[in-house]
Amino acid sequence: MPKNIVVLGAGVSGLTTAYLLSKDPVNQVTVLAKHMPGDYDIEYASPWAGANYMPVGKEGSKHQEWERNTWAPLKEITEKHPEAGIHFLNTLIYNRKKDQGSATGDWFSELVKPNPWYKDVVPDFKSIPKEKLSGDMDNAQQFTSVCINTAIYLPWLVGQCVKNGAVFKRAVLKHITEAASAHHTGQPADVVVNCTGLASKILGGVADGKMYPARGQIVVVRNDAGSMYSTSGTDDGPDEALYTMTRAIGGGTILGGTYQKHNWDALPDPNIANRIMKRAIAVAPQLVKPGQGIEGLDIIRHGVGLRPLREGGPRLEKDEVKGVKIVHNYGHGGFGYQASFGCANEVVSLVKEVLQSKIRAKL
Ligand code: FAD
């Protein structure tokens, strides 16, 4: 008996969930969304991400488990599907103890600490000896990570879903229960998967007051940094950050950034953009020709995205609203890609539980 599933949202959370669900031929999947890959909008976080795999989940947490479980699928896609827009990249992480306690320092505290849990997950992990570090750095590490060209990867995920029979429709819903009557077969959905990111704060039937944004401003340039770089913080303010990510297959280099909690401003701030570019050149001078400053950067675009953060962490759980069975998958903050498969796999199990309980209820 086919199962009718509506996935609400076409960011990385919705698309990864729809991709895994659509692999099972019994599932008939409709993906419903206001924004789709190709759109750039402040309400749509996924296109703005770098994106890379730099684990930040605390040891022993669900967050750690989701990130741990996402490395293998991302590695497999990188190796087997070059057309998905992901490549391996040497990665350098620098830590200054003085950054702990700041918004950026807390966000990256697990990533930058010596001997982190992920050293056994990513390849080529090694600590950089202290004598090779510049004055204010306390420790540093190097490993191989992935960098995802989101402009290629999100459409690739759409393609995989469509190949598996999923149907995509545009819609703007006021209430989560409306999704139940939007399945492409015209039949009611057996279950709705809510992947609406930050919009879960206002979506009727969800209205999750724990959701808030962490504003991320970026500059995308044509220059190539070679490796990826990230630091625990900057001297420009507690919520400014420093990272570079050179995307696969001509995606340019993302220079970041900021981590401004509760800031909804969609417009790039030119002063912040200047600081982002200066910091990037300081950590990766090879971005420009010798002697050049930010005038040597060739800008593609300035951008702002809102990371969908949730107090207490992402919400992955079963729910029921006005008789509609729902599974939630939202609130992935600044780690939606690097936790995508870990979360989506768990959500697939929750969907199976819902479908089985419906079968049992009919017997
Ligand atoms: P979104 O991408 O926001 O998608 C939400 C979807 O729901 C959209 O399709 C939207 O249209 C739809 N929707 C919402 N409301 C409705 C409605 N009422 N009706 C219909 N449709 C609706 N993560 C990493 O792992 N690595 C990184 O390097 C990284 N870098 C980042 C850099 C920046 C600058 C930013 C901003 C984020 C970064 N992130 C990174 C975080 C990552 O981008 C997010 O965690 C992720 O994109 C969240 O995806 P999502 O699918 O949950 O939400």
Coordinates of C-alpha atoms and ligand atoms in Angstrom, one line a residue:
M1 CA 0.0 0.0 0.0
P2 CA 1.7 3.3 -1.1
K3 CA 2.4 5.9 1.7
N4 CA 1.6 9.5 1.0
I5 CA 4.2 11.8 2.5
V6 CA 4.4 15.6 2.2
V7 CA 7.8 17.3 3.0
L8 CA 7.2 20.9 3.8
G9 CA 10.4 23.0 2.9
A10 CA 13.1 22.6 0.2
G11 CA 16.2 23.7 2.1
V12 CA 18.9 21.2 2.8
S13 CA 16.8 19.7 5.6
G14 CA 13.7 19.1 3.5
L15 CA 15.6 17.9 0.4
T16 CA 17.9 15.5 2.3
T17 CA 14.8 14.1 4.1
A18 CA 12.8 13.8 0.8
Y19 CA 15.8 12.2 -0.9
L20 CA 16.1 9.4 1.8
L21 CA 12.3 8.9 1.9
S22 CA 12.0 8.7 -1.9
K23 CA 14.5 5.9 -2.0
D24 CA 11.8 3.6 -0.7
P25 CA 9.4 2.9 -3.5
V26 CA 6.5 2.5 -1.1
N27 CA 6.8 6.3 -0.3
Q28 CA 5.1 8.7 -2.6
V29 CA 6.7 12.0 -1.7
T30 CA 5.5 15.6 -2.4
V31 CA 7.9 18.4 -1.6
L32 CA 6.1 21.6 -1.0
A33 CA 7.9 25.0 -0.5
K34 CA 7.7 28.7 -0.8
H35 CA 11.4 28.8 -1.9
M36 CA 13.2 26.3 -4.1
P37 CA 16.9 25.9 -5.2
G38 CA 17.7 28.8 -7.5
D39 CA 16.0 31.4 -5.2
Y40 CA 18.0 33.7 -3.0
D41 CA 15.9 35.1 -0.1
I42 CA 16.4 36.1 3.5
E43 CA 13.7 33.5 4.4
Y44 CA 15.7 30.7 2.8
A45 CA 19.0 29.9 4.7
S46 CA 20.4 27.0 2.6
P47 CA 21.7 28.8 -0.5
W48 CA 23.8 31.2 1.7
A49 CA 25.8 28.5 3.5
G50 CA 29.5 28.0 2.6
A51 CA 29.0 25.1 3.1
N52 CA 31.4 22.8 4.8
Y53 CA 31.8 20.1 7.4
M54 CA 33.3 21.6 10.6
P55 CA 31.8 19.8 13.5
V56 CA 30.6 21.9 16.5
G57 CA 28.4 19.4 18.4
K58 CA 29.4 18.8 22.0
E59 CA 30.8 15.4 22.8
G60 CA 28.1 13.0 24.0
S61 CA 25.2 15.1 22.5
K62 CA 22.6 14.2 19.8
H63 CA 24.2 17.0 17.8
Q64 CA 27.5 15.1 17.8
E65 CA 25.8 11.9 16.7
W66 CA 24.1 13.7 13.8
E67 CA 27.4 15.3 12.6
R68 CA 29.3 12.0 13.1
N69 CA 26.6 10.2 11.0
T70 CA 26.7 12.8 8.2
W71 CA 30.4 12.5 7.3
A72 CA 30.2 9.1 5.6
P73 CA 27.2 10.0 3.2
L74 CA 28.9 13.3 2.3
K75 CA 32.2 11.5 1.6
E76 CA 30.4 9.0 -0.5
I77 CA 28.6 11.7 -2.6
T78 CA 31.9 13.5 -3.0
E79 CA 33.7 10.4 -4.3
K80 CA 30.9 8.9 -6.4
H81 CA 29.0 12.0 -7.7
P82 CA 31.3 14.8 -8.8
E83 CA 28.3 16.4 -10.4
A84 CA 26.8 17.0 -6.9
G85 CA 29.2 20.0 -6.4
I86 CA 31.2 18.8 -3.3
H87 CA 35.0 18.5 -3.1
F88 CA 37.6 17.6 -0.5
L89 CA 39.6 20.4 0.8
N90 CA 42.6 20.8 3.2
T91 CA 41.2 22.6 6.3
L92 CA 43.1 24.7 8.9
I93 CA 41.5 25.7 12.2
Y94 CA 43.1 28.2 14.6
N95 CA 42.2 28.7 18.3
R96 CA 42.8 31.6 20.6
K97 CA 41.7 30.8 24.2
K98 CA 40.7 34.4 24.7
D99 CA 37.8 34.0 22.2
Q100 CA 36.0 31.6 24.6
G101 CA 32.9 33.2 26.0
S102 CA 32.1 35.3 22.9
A103 CA 29.2 34.4 20.6
T104 CA 31.7 33.1 17.9
G105 CA 34.0 31.5 20.4
D106 CA 31.2 29.5 22.0
W107 CA 29.8 28.5 18.6
F108 CA 33.2 27.1 17.6
S109 CA 34.4 25.8 21.0
E110 CA 34.2 22.1 20.1
L111 CA 35.7 22.7 16.6
V112 CA 38.8 24.5 17.8
K113 CA 39.7 22.6 21.0
P114 CA 42.8 20.4 20.9
N115 CA 42.1 16.6 20.4
P116 CA 38.5 17.0 19.4
W117 CA 36.1 14.0 19.0
Y118 CA 36.0 14.4 15.2
K119 CA 39.7 13.6 14.8
D120 CA 38.6 10.0 14.3
V121 CA 36.0 10.9 11.7
V122 CA 37.7 13.2 9.2
P123 CA 40.8 12.0 7.3
D124 CA 44.3 13.4 7.7
F125 CA 43.7 15.0 11.1
K126 CA 46.8 16.4 12.8
S127 CA 47.7 19.1 15.3
I128 CA 49.9 21.9 14.2
P129 CA 52.9 22.4 16.6
K130 CA 52.8 25.5 18.7
E131 CA 56.1 26.8 17.3
K132 CA 54.6 27.0 13.8
L133 CA 51.8 29.3 15.0
S134 CA 51.7 33.1 15.0
G135 CA 51.9 34.9 18.4
D136 CA 48.2 35.0 19.5
M137 CA 47.2 31.5 18.5
D138 CA 47.1 28.8 21.3
N139 CA 46.6 25.7 19.2
A140 CA 45.7 24.7 15.6
Q141 CA 44.7 21.7 13.6
Q142 CA 44.6 20.5 10.0
F143 CA 42.4 17.9 8.3
T144 CA 40.6 17.1 5.1
S145 CA 37.0 18.3 5.0
V146 CA 34.4 18.9 2.3
C147 CA 33.2 22.1 0.8
I148 CA 29.8 22.1 -0.8
N149 CA 28.8 24.4 -3.7
T150 CA 25.2 24.9 -2.5
A151 CA 24.2 26.3 -6.0
I152 CA 25.0 22.9 -7.5
Y153 CA 24.3 20.6 -4.5
L154 CA 20.7 21.7 -3.7
P155 CA 19.6 21.2 -7.4
W156 CA 21.4 17.9 -7.4
L157 CA 19.3 16.8 -4.4
V158 CA 16.2 17.9 -6.2
G159 CA 17.3 15.8 -9.2
Q160 CA 17.8 12.7 -7.1
C161 CA 14.3 13.1 -5.5
V162 CA 12.7 13.6 -8.9
K163 CA 14.5 10.5 -10.3
N164 CA 13.0 8.6 -7.4
G165 CA 9.5 9.8 -8.3
A166 CA 9.1 12.8 -5.9
V167 CA 6.9 15.7 -7.1
F168 CA 7.8 19.3 -6.3
K169 CA 5.2 22.1 -5.8
R170 CA 5.3 25.7 -4.8
A171 CA 3.0 26.8 -2.0
V172 CA 3.0 29.2 0.9
L173 CA 1.2 27.7 3.9
K174 CA -0.3 29.6 6.8
H175 CA -0.9 26.5 8.9
I176 CA 1.0 23.2 9.0
T177 CA -2.2 21.2 8.6
E178 CA -2.7 22.7 5.1
A179 CA 0.1 20.4 4.0
A180 CA -2.0 17.3 4.6
S181 CA -4.3 18.2 1.7
A182 CA -1.6 19.2 -0.7
H183 CA -0.2 15.7 -1.7
H184 CA 0.2 15.4 -5.5
T185 CA -2.1 12.4 -5.7
G186 CA -5.0 14.4 -4.4
Q187 CA -5.2 11.9 -1.5
P188 CA -4.7 13.0 2.1
A189 CA -1.1 12.8 3.3
D190 CA -0.4 10.0 5.8
V191 CA 2.3 12.2 7.4
V192 CA 3.7 15.7 7.0
V193 CA 7.4 16.3 7.6
N194 CA 8.0 19.9 8.8
C195 CA 11.4 21.3 7.4
T196 CA 10.5 25.0 7.5
G197 CA 13.6 26.2 9.3
L198 CA 13.3 29.6 10.9
A199 CA 9.7 30.0 9.7
S200 CA 8.7 27.4 12.3
K201 CA 8.7 30.4 14.6
I202 CA 5.6 31.7 12.9
L203 CA 4.0 28.8 11.0
G204 CA 0.5 28.1 12.3
G205 CA 0.2 24.9 14.4
V206 CA 4.0 25.0 15.1
A207 CA 4.7 28.7 16.3
D208 CA 7.9 27.6 18.1
G209 CA 9.0 30.5 20.4
K210 CA 12.4 28.9 20.9
M211 CA 13.4 29.7 17.3
Y212 CA 15.7 32.7 16.6
P213 CA 18.2 33.8 13.9
A214 CA 22.0 34.1 14.0
R215 CA 22.7 36.5 11.2
G216 CA 25.6 35.5 8.9
Q217 CA 27.0 38.0 6.5
I218 CA 29.3 36.9 3.7
V219 CA 31.3 38.1 0.7
V220 CA 31.6 35.8 -2.3
V221 CA 34.7 36.3 -4.4
R222 CA 36.3 34.9 -7.5
N223 CA 39.7 34.6 -5.8
D224 CA 40.9 31.1 -4.6
A225 CA 42.2 30.5 -1.1
G226 CA 43.2 26.9 -1.8
S227 CA 42.6 25.5 1.6
M228 CA 39.7 26.3 4.0
Y229 CA 40.4 28.5 7.1
S230 CA 38.6 29.2 10.3
T231 CA 39.5 30.9 13.6
S232 CA 37.9 30.8 17.0
G233 CA 37.1 34.5 16.8
T234 CA 38.4 38.0 15.8
D235 CA 39.4 41.3 17.4
D236 CA 36.6 43.0 15.6
G237 CA 33.8 42.1 18.1
P238 CA 32.4 39.1 19.9
D239 CA 30.0 38.1 17.1
E240 CA 32.3 38.5 14.1
A241 CA 33.9 35.5 12.6
L242 CA 36.7 34.6 10.2
Y243 CA 36.4 31.7 7.7
T244 CA 37.0 31.0 4.0
M245 CA 35.6 28.2 1.9
T246 CA 36.5 27.7 -1.7
R247 CA 33.5 26.0 -3.3
A248 CA 33.7 23.1 -5.8
I249 CA 33.4 23.5 -9.6
G250 CA 33.7 27.2 -10.0
G251 CA 31.6 28.3 -7.1
G252 CA 34.0 31.0 -5.9
T253 CA 35.2 31.5 -2.4
I254 CA 32.9 32.4 0.6
L255 CA 34.5 34.8 3.0
G256 CA 32.8 35.0 6.4
G257 CA 31.4 36.2 8.5
T258 CA 29.2 37.0 11.5
Y259 CA 27.2 35.1 14.1
Q260 CA 24.8 37.8 15.3
K261 CA 22.1 36.3 17.4
H262 CA 18.6 37.8 17.2
N263 CA 19.6 40.1 14.4
W264 CA 17.1 39.9 11.4
D265 CA 18.8 42.5 9.2
A266 CA 18.7 41.2 5.6
L267 CA 21.0 43.9 4.1
P268 CA 24.8 43.5 4.0
D269 CA 26.6 46.1 6.2
P270 CA 29.5 47.6 4.1
N271 CA 31.6 48.1 7.2
I272 CA 31.3 44.5 8.2
A273 CA 32.0 43.5 4.6
N274 CA 35.3 45.5 4.7
R275 CA 36.3 43.8 8.0
I276 CA 35.4 40.3 6.6
M277 CA 37.7 40.9 3.5
K278 CA 40.6 42.3 5.6
R279 CA 40.5 39.4 8.0
A280 CA 40.4 36.9 5.2
I281 CA 43.5 38.3 3.6
A282 CA 45.3 38.3 6.9
V283 CA 44.7 34.6 7.4
A284 CA 45.0 33.6 3.7
P285 CA 47.3 36.2 1.9
Q286 CA 47.4 33.9 -1.2
L287 CA 43.8 35.1 -1.9
V288 CA 45.4 38.2 -3.6
K289 CA 48.7 39.1 -5.4
P290 CA 51.7 39.9 -3.2
G291 CA 51.3 43.5 -1.7
Q292 CA 47.6 43.7 -2.5
G293 CA 44.9 44.4 0.1
I294 CA 41.1 44.1 -0.4
E295 CA 41.3 45.9 -3.7
G296 CA 42.8 42.6 -5.0
L297 CA 39.5 40.8 -4.3
D298 CA 37.1 40.3 -7.2
I299 CA 33.6 40.4 -5.6
I300 CA 30.8 38.2 -7.0
R301 CA 28.2 39.2 -4.4
H302 CA 27.6 40.3 -0.9
G303 CA 25.1 38.2 1.1
V304 CA 23.2 37.7 4.3
G305 CA 21.6 34.5 5.6
L306 CA 19.8 33.8 8.8
R307 CA 20.9 30.5 10.6
P308 CA 17.8 28.9 12.0
L309 CA 18.8 28.4 15.7
R310 CA 16.7 26.9 18.4
E311 CA 17.1 27.1 22.1
G312 CA 17.9 23.6 23.3
G313 CA 18.8 22.4 19.8
P314 CA 17.0 21.1 16.7
R315 CA 13.5 19.6 17.0
L316 CA 13.3 16.1 15.6
E317 CA 10.1 14.6 16.9
K318 CA 6.6 13.2 16.2
D319 CA 3.7 15.5 16.7
E320 CA 0.0 15.6 15.9
V321 CA -2.0 18.8 15.1
K322 CA -5.7 18.7 14.5
G323 CA -5.5 15.0 13.6
V324 CA -2.6 15.5 11.2
K325 CA 0.5 13.3 11.9
I326 CA 3.6 15.4 11.7
V327 CA 7.4 14.8 12.1
H328 CA 9.5 17.9 12.8
N329 CA 13.0 18.4 11.4
Y330 CA 14.0 22.1 12.0
G331 CA 16.3 24.3 14.0
H332 CA 19.7 23.3 12.6
G333 CA 21.4 26.7 13.2
G334 CA 24.8 26.9 11.5
F335 CA 25.2 23.1 11.0
G336 CA 22.3 22.2 8.6
Y337 CA 24.6 20.6 6.0
Q338 CA 27.1 18.9 8.3
A339 CA 24.2 17.3 10.3
S340 CA 21.9 16.8 7.3
F341 CA 22.1 13.0 6.8
G342 CA 22.3 12.2 10.5
C343 CA 19.1 14.2 11.1
A344 CA 17.3 13.0 8.0
N345 CA 18.0 9.4 8.8
E346 CA 16.5 9.8 12.2
V347 CA 13.5 11.5 10.7
V348 CA 13.0 8.6 8.3
S349 CA 12.8 6.3 11.3
L350 CA 10.2 8.6 13.0
V351 CA 8.1 8.6 9.8
K352 CA 8.2 4.8 9.7
E353 CA 7.0 4.7 13.3
V354 CA 4.1 7.0 12.4
L355 CA 3.1 4.9 9.4
Q356 CA 3.3 1.7 11.4
S357 CA 1.2 3.1 14.2
K358 CA -1.4 4.1 11.6
I359 CA -1.5 0.6 10.2
R360 CA -1.8 -0.8 13.7
A361 CA -4.7 1.6 14.5
K362 CA -6.6 0.3 11.4
L363 CA -6.3 -3.4 12.4
Ligands
FAD1 P1 15.9 26.7 5.0 O1 17.0 26.5 4.0 O2 15.7 28.0 5.5 O3 14.6 26.1 4.2 C1 13.3 26.3 4.7 C2 12.3 25.9 3.6 O4 11.0 26.0 4.2 C3 12.3 26.8 2.4 O5 12.1 26.0 1.2 C4 11.1 27.7 2.7 O6 10.6 28.3 1.5 C5 10.2 26.7 3.3 N1 9.1 27.3 4.0 C6 9.2 28.0 5.2 N2 8.0 28.4 5.6 C7 7.1 28.0 4.6 C8 5.7 28.1 4.5 N3 4.9 28.7 5.4 N4 5.1 27.5 3.4 C9 5.9 26.9 2.5 N5 7.2 26.8 2.6 C10 7.8 27.3 3.6 N6 25.7 24.8 7.7 C11 26.6 23.9 7.6 O7 26.4 22.7 7.9 N7 27.9 24.2 7.1 C12 28.2 25.5 6.8 O8 29.3 25.7 6.4 C13 27.2 26.5 7.0 N8 27.5 27.8 6.7 C14 26.5 28.7 6.8 C15 26.8 30.1 6.4 C16 25.8 31.0 6.5 C17 26.2 32.4 6.1 C18 24.5 30.7 6.9 C19 23.4 31.7 6.9 C20 24.2 29.4 7.2 C21 25.2 28.4 7.2 N9 25.0 27.1 7.6 C22 25.9 26.1 7.4 C23 23.7 26.7 8.2 C24 22.7 26.1 7.1 O9 22.7 26.9 6.0 C25 21.3 25.9 7.7 O10 21.4 25.2 8.9 C26 20.4 25.2 6.8 O11 20.4 25.8 5.5 C27 19.0 25.2 7.3 O12 18.2 24.5 6.3 P2 16.7 24.3 6.4 O13 16.3 23.4 5.3 O14 16.3 23.8 7.8 O15 16.0 25.7 6.3

